Structures are given as C-alpha cells and as structure tokens.
Coordinates of C-alpha atoms and ligand atoms in Angstrom, one line a residue:
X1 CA 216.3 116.5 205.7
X2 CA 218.7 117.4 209.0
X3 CA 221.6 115.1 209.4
X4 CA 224.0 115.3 211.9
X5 CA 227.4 114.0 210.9
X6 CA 230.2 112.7 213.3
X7 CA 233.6 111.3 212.6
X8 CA 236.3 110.1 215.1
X9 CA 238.4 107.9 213.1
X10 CA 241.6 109.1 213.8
X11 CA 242.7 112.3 215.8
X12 CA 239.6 114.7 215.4
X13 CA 236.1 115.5 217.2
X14 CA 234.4 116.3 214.3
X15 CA 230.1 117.2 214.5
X16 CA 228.7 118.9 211.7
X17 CA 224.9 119.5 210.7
X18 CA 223.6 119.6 207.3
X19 CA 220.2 120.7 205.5
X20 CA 220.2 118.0 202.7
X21 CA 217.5 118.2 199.5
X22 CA 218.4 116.3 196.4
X23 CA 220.0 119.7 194.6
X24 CA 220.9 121.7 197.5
X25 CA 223.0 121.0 200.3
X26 CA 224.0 123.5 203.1
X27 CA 226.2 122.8 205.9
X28 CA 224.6 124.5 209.4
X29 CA 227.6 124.1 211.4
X30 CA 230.7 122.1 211.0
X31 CA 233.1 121.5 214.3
X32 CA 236.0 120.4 214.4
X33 CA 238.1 119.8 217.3
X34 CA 241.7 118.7 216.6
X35 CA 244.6 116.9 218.8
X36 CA 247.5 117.9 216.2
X37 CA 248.9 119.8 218.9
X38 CA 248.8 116.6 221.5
X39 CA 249.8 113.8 219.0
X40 CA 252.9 116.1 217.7
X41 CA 255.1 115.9 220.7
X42 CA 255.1 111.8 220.0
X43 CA 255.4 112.5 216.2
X44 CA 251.9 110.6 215.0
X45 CA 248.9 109.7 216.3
X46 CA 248.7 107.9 219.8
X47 CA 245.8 105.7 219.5
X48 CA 244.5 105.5 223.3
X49 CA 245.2 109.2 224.1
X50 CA 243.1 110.0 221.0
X51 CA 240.4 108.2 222.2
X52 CA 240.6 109.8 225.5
X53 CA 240.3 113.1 223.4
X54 CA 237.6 112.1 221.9
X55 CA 235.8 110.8 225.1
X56 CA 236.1 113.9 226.3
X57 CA 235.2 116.7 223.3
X58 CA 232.7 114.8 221.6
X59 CA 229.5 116.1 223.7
X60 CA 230.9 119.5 223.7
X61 CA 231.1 119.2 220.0
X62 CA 228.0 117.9 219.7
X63 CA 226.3 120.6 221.6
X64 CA 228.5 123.4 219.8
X65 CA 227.8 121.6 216.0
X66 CA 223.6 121.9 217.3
X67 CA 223.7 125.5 218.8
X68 CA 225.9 126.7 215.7
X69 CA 223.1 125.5 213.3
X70 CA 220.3 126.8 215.6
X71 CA 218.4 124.0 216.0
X72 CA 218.0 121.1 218.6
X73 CA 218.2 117.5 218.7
X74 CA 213.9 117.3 217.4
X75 CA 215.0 118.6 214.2
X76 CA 217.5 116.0 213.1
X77 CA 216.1 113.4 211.1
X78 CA 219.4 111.4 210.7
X79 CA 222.3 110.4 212.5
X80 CA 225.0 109.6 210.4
X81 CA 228.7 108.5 211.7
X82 CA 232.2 107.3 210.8
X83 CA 232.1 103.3 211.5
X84 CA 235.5 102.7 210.1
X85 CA 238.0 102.3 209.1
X86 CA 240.3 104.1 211.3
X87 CA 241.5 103.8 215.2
X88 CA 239.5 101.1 217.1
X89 CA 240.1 102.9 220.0
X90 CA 238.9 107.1 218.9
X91 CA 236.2 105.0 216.3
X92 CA 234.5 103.5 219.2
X93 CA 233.4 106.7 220.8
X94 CA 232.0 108.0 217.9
X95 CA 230.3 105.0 217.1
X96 CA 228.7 104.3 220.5
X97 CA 227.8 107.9 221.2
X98 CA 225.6 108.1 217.9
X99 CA 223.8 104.8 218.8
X100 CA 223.0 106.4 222.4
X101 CA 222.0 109.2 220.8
X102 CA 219.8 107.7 218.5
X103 CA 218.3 105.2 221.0
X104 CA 217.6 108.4 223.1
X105 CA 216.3 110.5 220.4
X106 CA 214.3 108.0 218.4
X107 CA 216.5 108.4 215.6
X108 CA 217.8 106.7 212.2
X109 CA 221.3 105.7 212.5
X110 CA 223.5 105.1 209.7
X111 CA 226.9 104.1 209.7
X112 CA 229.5 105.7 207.1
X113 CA 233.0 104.7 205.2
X114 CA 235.9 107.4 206.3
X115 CA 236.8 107.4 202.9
X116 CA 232.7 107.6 201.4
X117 CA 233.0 110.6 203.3
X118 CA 236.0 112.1 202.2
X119 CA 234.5 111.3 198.5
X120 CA 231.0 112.9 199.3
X121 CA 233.3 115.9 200.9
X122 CA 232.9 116.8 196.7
X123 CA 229.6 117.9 197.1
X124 CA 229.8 120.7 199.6
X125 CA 230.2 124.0 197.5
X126 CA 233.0 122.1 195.3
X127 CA 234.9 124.9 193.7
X128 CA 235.2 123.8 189.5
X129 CA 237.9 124.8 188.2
X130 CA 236.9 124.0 184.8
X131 CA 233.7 125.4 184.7
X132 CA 232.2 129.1 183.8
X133 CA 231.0 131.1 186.8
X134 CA 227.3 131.0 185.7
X135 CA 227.5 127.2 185.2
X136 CA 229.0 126.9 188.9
X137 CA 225.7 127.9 190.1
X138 CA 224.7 129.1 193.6
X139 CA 226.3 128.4 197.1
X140 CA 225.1 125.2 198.4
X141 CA 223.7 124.0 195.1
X142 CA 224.7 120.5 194.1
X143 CA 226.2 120.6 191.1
X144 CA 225.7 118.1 188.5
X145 CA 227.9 115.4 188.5
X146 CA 228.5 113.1 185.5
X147 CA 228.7 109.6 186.0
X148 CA 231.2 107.2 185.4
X149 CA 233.4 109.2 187.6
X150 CA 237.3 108.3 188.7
X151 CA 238.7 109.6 192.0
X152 CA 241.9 109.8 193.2
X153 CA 241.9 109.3 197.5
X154 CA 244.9 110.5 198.6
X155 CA 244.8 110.7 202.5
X156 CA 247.1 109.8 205.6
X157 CA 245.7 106.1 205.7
X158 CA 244.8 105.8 202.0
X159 CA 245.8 106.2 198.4
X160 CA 243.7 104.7 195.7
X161 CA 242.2 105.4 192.9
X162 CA 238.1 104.7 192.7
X163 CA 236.2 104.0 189.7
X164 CA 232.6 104.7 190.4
X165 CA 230.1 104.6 187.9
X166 CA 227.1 105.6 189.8
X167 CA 226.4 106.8 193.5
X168 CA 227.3 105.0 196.1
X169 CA 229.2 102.1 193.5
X170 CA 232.8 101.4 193.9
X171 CA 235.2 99.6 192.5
X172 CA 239.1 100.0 193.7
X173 CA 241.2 99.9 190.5
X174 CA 244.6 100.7 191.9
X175 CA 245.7 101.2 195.8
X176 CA 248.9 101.6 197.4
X177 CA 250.8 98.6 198.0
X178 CA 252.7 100.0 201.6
X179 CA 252.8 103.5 202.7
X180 CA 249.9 105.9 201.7
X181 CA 250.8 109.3 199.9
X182 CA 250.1 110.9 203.5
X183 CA 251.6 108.8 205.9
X184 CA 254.9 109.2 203.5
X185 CA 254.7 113.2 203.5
X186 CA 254.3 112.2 207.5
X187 CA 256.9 110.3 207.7
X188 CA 259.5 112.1 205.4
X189 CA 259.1 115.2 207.3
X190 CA 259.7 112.7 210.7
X191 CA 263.0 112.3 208.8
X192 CA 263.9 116.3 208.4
X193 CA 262.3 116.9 211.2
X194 CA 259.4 119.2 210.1
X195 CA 256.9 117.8 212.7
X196 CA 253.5 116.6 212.4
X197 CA 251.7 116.4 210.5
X198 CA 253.8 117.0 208.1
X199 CA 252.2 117.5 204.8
X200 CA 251.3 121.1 205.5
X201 CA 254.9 121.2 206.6
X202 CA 256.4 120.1 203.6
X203 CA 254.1 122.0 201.6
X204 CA 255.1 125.0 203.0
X205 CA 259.4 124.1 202.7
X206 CA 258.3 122.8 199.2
X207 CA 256.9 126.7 198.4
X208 CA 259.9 127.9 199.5
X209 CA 262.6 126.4 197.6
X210 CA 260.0 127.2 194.4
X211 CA 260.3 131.0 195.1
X212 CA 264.2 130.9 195.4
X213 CA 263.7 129.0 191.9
X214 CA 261.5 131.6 190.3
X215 CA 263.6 134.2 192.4
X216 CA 266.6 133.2 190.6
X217 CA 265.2 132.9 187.0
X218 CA 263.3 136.3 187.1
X219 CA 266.4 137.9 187.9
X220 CA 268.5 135.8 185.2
X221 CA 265.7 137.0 182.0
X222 CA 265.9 140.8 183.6
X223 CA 269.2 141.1 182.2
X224 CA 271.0 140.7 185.8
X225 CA 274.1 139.6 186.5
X226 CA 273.7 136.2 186.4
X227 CA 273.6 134.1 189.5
X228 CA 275.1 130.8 189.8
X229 CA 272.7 128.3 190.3
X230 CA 273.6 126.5 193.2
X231 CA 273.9 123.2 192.0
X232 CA 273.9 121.2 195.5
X233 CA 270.0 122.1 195.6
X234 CA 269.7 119.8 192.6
X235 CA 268.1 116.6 193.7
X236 CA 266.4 113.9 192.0
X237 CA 264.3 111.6 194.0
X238 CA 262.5 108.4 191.6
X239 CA 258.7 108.6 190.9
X240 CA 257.9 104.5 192.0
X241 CA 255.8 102.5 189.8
X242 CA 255.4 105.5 187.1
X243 CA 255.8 103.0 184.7
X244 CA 253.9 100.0 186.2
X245 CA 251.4 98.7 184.2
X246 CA 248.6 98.9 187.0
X247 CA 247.2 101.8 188.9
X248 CA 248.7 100.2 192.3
X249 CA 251.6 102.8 194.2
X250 CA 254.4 102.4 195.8
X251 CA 255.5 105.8 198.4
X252 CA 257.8 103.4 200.6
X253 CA 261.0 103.6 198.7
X254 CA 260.2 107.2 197.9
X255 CA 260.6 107.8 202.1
X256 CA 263.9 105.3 202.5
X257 CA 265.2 107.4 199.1
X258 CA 264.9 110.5 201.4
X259 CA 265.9 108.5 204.5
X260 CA 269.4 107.9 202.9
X261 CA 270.0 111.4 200.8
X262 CA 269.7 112.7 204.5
X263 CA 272.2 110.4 205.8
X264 CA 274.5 111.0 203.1
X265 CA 274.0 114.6 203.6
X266 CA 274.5 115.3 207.3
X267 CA 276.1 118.8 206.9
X268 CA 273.5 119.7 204.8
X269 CA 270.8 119.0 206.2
X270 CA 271.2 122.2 208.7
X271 CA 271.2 123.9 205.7
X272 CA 267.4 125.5 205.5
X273 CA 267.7 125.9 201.8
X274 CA 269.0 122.2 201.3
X275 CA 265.8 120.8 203.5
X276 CA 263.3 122.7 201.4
X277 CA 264.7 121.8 198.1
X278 CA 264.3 118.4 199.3
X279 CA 260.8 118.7 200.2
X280 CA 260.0 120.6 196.9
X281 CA 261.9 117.1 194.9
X282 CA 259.5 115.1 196.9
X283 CA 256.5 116.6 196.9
X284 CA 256.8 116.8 193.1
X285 CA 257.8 112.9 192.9
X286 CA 254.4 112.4 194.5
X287 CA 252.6 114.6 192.6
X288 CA 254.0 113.1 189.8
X289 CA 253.1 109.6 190.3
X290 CA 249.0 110.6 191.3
X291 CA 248.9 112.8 188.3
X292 CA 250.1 109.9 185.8
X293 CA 248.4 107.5 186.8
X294 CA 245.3 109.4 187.2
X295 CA 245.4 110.4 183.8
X296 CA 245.7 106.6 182.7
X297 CA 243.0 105.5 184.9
X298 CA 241.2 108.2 182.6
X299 CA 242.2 107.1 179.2
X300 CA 241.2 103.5 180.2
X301 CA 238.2 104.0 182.1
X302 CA 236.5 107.0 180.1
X303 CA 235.2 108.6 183.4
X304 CA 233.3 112.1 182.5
X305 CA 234.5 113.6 186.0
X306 CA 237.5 113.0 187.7
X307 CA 237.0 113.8 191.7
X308 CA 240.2 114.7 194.4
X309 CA 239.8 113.8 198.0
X310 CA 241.2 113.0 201.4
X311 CA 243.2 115.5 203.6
X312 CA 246.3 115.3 200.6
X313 CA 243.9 117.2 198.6
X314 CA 244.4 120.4 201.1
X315 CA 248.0 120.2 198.5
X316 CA 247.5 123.5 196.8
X317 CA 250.3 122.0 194.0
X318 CA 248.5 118.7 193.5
X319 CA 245.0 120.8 193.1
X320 CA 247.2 123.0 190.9
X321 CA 249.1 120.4 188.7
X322 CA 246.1 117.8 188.2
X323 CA 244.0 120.4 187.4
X324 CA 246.3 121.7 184.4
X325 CA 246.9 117.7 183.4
X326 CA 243.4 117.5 183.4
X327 CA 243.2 120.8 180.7
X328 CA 245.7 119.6 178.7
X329 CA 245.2 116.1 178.6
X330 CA 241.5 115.4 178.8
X331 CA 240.1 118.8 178.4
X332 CA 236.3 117.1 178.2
X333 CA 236.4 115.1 181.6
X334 CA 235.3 117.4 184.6
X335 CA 237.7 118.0 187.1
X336 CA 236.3 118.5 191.1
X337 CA 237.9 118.8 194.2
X338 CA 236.9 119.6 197.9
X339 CA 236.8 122.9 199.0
X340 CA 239.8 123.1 201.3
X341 CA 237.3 123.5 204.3
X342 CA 236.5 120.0 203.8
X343 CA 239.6 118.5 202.9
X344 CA 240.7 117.0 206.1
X345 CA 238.7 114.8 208.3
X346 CA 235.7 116.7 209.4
X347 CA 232.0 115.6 209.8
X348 CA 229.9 117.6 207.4
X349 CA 231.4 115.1 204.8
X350 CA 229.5 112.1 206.7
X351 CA 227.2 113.5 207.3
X352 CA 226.6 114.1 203.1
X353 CA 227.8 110.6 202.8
X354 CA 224.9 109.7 205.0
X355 CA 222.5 111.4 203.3
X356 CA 223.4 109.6 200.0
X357 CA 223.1 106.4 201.7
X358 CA 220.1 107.2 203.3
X359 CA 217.8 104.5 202.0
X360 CA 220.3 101.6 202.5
X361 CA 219.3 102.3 206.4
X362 CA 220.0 99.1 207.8
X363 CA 217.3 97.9 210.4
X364 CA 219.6 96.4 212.5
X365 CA 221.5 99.3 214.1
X366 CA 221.7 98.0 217.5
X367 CA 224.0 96.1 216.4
X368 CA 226.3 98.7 214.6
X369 CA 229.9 98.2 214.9
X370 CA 232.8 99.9 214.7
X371 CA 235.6 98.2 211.9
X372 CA 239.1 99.0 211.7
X373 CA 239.7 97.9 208.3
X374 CA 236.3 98.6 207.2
X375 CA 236.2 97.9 203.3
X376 CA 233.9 100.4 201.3
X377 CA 230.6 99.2 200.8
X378 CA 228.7 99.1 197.8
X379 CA 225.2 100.4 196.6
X380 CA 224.2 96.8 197.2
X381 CA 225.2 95.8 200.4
Ligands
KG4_413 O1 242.2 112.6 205.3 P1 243.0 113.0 206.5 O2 242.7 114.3 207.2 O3 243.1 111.8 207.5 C1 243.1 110.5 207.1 O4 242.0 110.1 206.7 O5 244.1 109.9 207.1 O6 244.5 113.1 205.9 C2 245.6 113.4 206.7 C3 246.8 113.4 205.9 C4 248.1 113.5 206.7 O7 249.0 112.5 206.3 C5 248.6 114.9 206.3 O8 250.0 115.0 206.4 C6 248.1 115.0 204.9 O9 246.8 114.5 204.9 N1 248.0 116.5 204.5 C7 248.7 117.0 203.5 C8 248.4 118.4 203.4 N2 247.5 118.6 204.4 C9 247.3 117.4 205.1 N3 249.6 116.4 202.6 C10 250.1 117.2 201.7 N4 249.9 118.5 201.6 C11 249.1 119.1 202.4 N5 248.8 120.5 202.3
ZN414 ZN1 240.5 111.2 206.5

C-alpha cells in the first residue's frame, strides 16, 4: 500500500510517501520544509505567519515528496494527515489540502493524532539498542514489537507517558500538569538567550560544560597538577515531582528555578562557561524526572517494550541515559526509539500512523475537521 503522509501542525511543511506491507515499511521520500528560521526572530512559533508558510510550501512539498519517491498521484492508495492537535491556523491547511486532494483523486482519507504519529515514527528503521545485529533485521523491516508497551512523549506541546497494550490502544497514565519537557527547554533557553528552538541549543551548551567536566577529571587521574574545580559552575536545579506518587510532571518551576538563578546571577551570566553549566544542570533535571518515572511506569505496568518519541527524543543524552536505566533496571523490557530522522515533526510518521489505522477509515470524510486539542483516539473510536 502507497500512503502519502502530511503534517502541518505546528511550524513545518512536512509530505512524505511510504510503501507500507504488514512487515516491511519503506519511506519513498520524506520532505520537510521548516520555518525555524522565520519563527526565531519572535522567539516561538507565530501561529498566522505559520499558516501563511504552510499555504504557501505545501504544494511544492507535495510535488517534491511525489517526484522524490518516483511515482504519481495514481499510485497512492491513501491519504493520511495531521488533524490535530496543534495550530488551528497551520492545521487547517493541511487538513483541507488532503480532503481536496482526495476529493480530486478519488482517494481514502484518514485523519491522524500528531502525537499517534510521533509514536508510529518507532517503526521506521528504529535503531535497538538492546538488541543483536542479526535480530535487528533488514532496513525497512518492521521489527517485532511486544505488546503491552509504555512510551514516554516528550515533545514541544506534550509530555506524557502512554500505556498501550495493543495497536492503536491508549491509555494516558501520567501527563504534564503545565509546561511540556519541550516548551521548557524552549523557554529556558528564551531566558539565556540561546534562541529557538532551543532544545538543540541547550543540548549543545549542555555538551559543553560535560567536556570541561571530563576535561578536568582526565587531567586530575593523569597525575597532573591538579586543577581547581571551579566551584561557581556548581549548580543544583530541583527534579519536580520526582517523588510524586503519580506519573503526572511538573517542568514549570524547573523554568522559574532557572528564571531566578539568572537574575541572581547577572554578572555571570556573560560568562559562556557559567550559561552552559546551567544548561548541562537542567538538561539533567529533566532527564532525571522522564527516566524515573519511566522506570516506575515500568515496574507497575509490566510493559515488554518501552518506546521514546516526539522531537525531545532527537536528545542524544535522554536516548543515552534511558537507554542505560533501561539495562540496568529492567534489562528484559525492550527499549526503542526513533531514528533521529524522524524525531521531529515530519510526515512519514503519519503517514505510518495512517497505515496502522487504516481500517478504522471513517466514511464520513467530508466532514473531516481539523482539532486543536484533539485527544488521542482509541482502537475503538
Ligand atoms: O515533536 P516536535 O518536533 O514538535 C511538537 O510536536 O511539539 O518537538 C519540538 C520540541 C521543541 O520544544 C524543541 O526544543 C525540542 O522538541 N527539541 C529538543 C531537541 N531537539 C528538539 N529538546 C531537547 N533536545 C533536543 N536535541
Ligand atoms: Zn511533534
């Protein structure tokens, strides 16, 4: 089966094409055309200049995601596309170009969760970590995936963790109760002004002050003479809710903790090394939080795969430091993430999405809408 895939939820023109069989998946093209650069000079996303973005790429993608897979629009036996949640304004060009399209080409249409996509971005050539090479099988090949599984969302709208205990079946167990772990990345490097968006900022600043750290102790076991650690880079930011006895976060007073160590900390803050040893506290206090209460989502739920997703899964530390938990603690669950081509919002994973949800086509999509607080729907729905 061909599906074409688009997603305009938020600040890309995304088309993609897939070949979709029950074991194999291959993505023909995948397009992405991103407004980071137009959003940044206003520090987020502008809803109605996004949508005029989109208005204006999304044909262009289109035809660029159909001539990068080689085939044209007779081929496609799907249409699948973002219906929500997201930006009214940027969904709503997505949305009404795929029901034109399919009116024009005689074509299914189904409509998709952003955040079933980001989950279904798991099945495009998933790296596993935890698996031998021979067991990871061959490119494209969808690789088994035990049931019950537990995933961790982490994206700039949403942080929740998923308990799914077959295709298509969801059931929130924790969310966030104000600020997603993306938006706060977003916002605390708004606060040392890092730019937008600003996880892969802080990511970067966060890799820094890790390298002055190992810098520092490599020379202090070769014997050296010993360097004084600078003890103003010591920071301690809290981990909120660590000890809460639900799965729900908190990343809200994590930002206003940062928001006041800055203001306390003028001089400072021109002080490069002072900035990324911020970044590194918070990007760990983060980390911290997902990776514990991941783990005991786990021990509760008995999932035998634990799945990473949404564009804070490009975090090559959180891929890193969940995937160890995951060794160490429950070396028997499966651990998968996205490959990092997939991470952020892109259209191949809706287009999988859509391919999953296939036979839920709902007659009625004349009618298809476009939700901005679109909850996930279930198998049953
Ligand atoms: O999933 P996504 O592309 O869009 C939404 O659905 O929201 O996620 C975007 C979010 C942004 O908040 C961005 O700062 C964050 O993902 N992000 C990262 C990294 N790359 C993107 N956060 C931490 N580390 C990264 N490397
Ligand atoms: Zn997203």
């Amino acid at each position: 089966m061909i599906v074409l895939g688009l997603e305009t939820s938020c600040d890309e023109t995304a088309a993609a094409v897939i070949k979709a069989e029950k074991n194999h998946i291959s993505v023909l093209s995948n397009v992405v055309s991103s407004q980071v650069k137009l959003h940044a000079q206003w520090g987020g996303v502008v809803p109605n200049l996004a949508a005029r973005e989109h208005l204006k790429n999304i044909l262009p993608v289109i035809e660029e995601s159909l001539i990068r897979a080689k085939i044209n629009s007779q081929k496609i036996d799907l249409i699948s596309v973002t219906q929500g949640p997201g930006l009214i304004p940027a969904l709503l060009i997505g949305v009404s170009t795929a029901k034109t399209l399919s009116y024009l080409w005689k074509k299914p249409l189904i409509g998709i969760h952003h955040i079933e996509g980001h989950i279904y971005a798991n099945f495009i050539d998933s790296p596993h970590p935890t698996l031998s090479l021979r067991r990871r099988g061959t490119k494209g090949e969808v690789k088994k995936m035990s049931f019950p599984v537990l995933c961790l969302v982490v994206s700039g709208g949403h942080t929740q963790l998923i308990f799914m205990k077959k295709h298509l079946d969801y059931k929130i167990i924790g969310e966030t109760l104000d600020d997603a772990a993306g938006e706060a990345f977003d916002k605390v490097a708004r606060i040392l002004n890092l730019g937008y968006p600003g996880g892969p900022a802080i990511s970067a600043q966060a890799e820094i002050a890790e390298s002055r750290i190992m810098n520092y102790e490599s020379k202090n076991k070769k014997g050296n003479k010993p360097i004084i650690h600078d003890s103003r880079f010591i920071i301690h930011l809290p981990r909120p809710m660590i000890n809460s006895k639900n799965f729900n976060f908190s990343f809200s007073g994590l930002k206003t903790a940062v928001l006041y160590l800055a203001k306390k900390n003028k001089k400072r803050m021109k002080d490069k090394n002072f900035t990324a040893a911020v970044c590194r506290e918070f990007q760990q206090a983060v980390i911290d939080v997902l990776i514990d209460k991941t783990i005991t989502a786990a021990l509760k739920y008995k999932p035998k795969t634990i799945l990473l997703a949404g564009g804070v899964s490009a975090n090559q530390e959180l891929r890193k430091q969940l995937n160890r938990a995951i060794k160490n603690r429950l070396p028997y669950i499966l651990y998968r993430m996205p490959n990092i081509k997939y991470c952020l919002d892109n259209a191949s994973m809706i287009a999988v999405a859509g391919f999953y949800r296939r036979e839920k086509l709902n007659d009625n999509w004349k009618n298809m809408e476009a939700f901005a607080n679109l909850k996930l729907k279930k198998c049953s729905d």
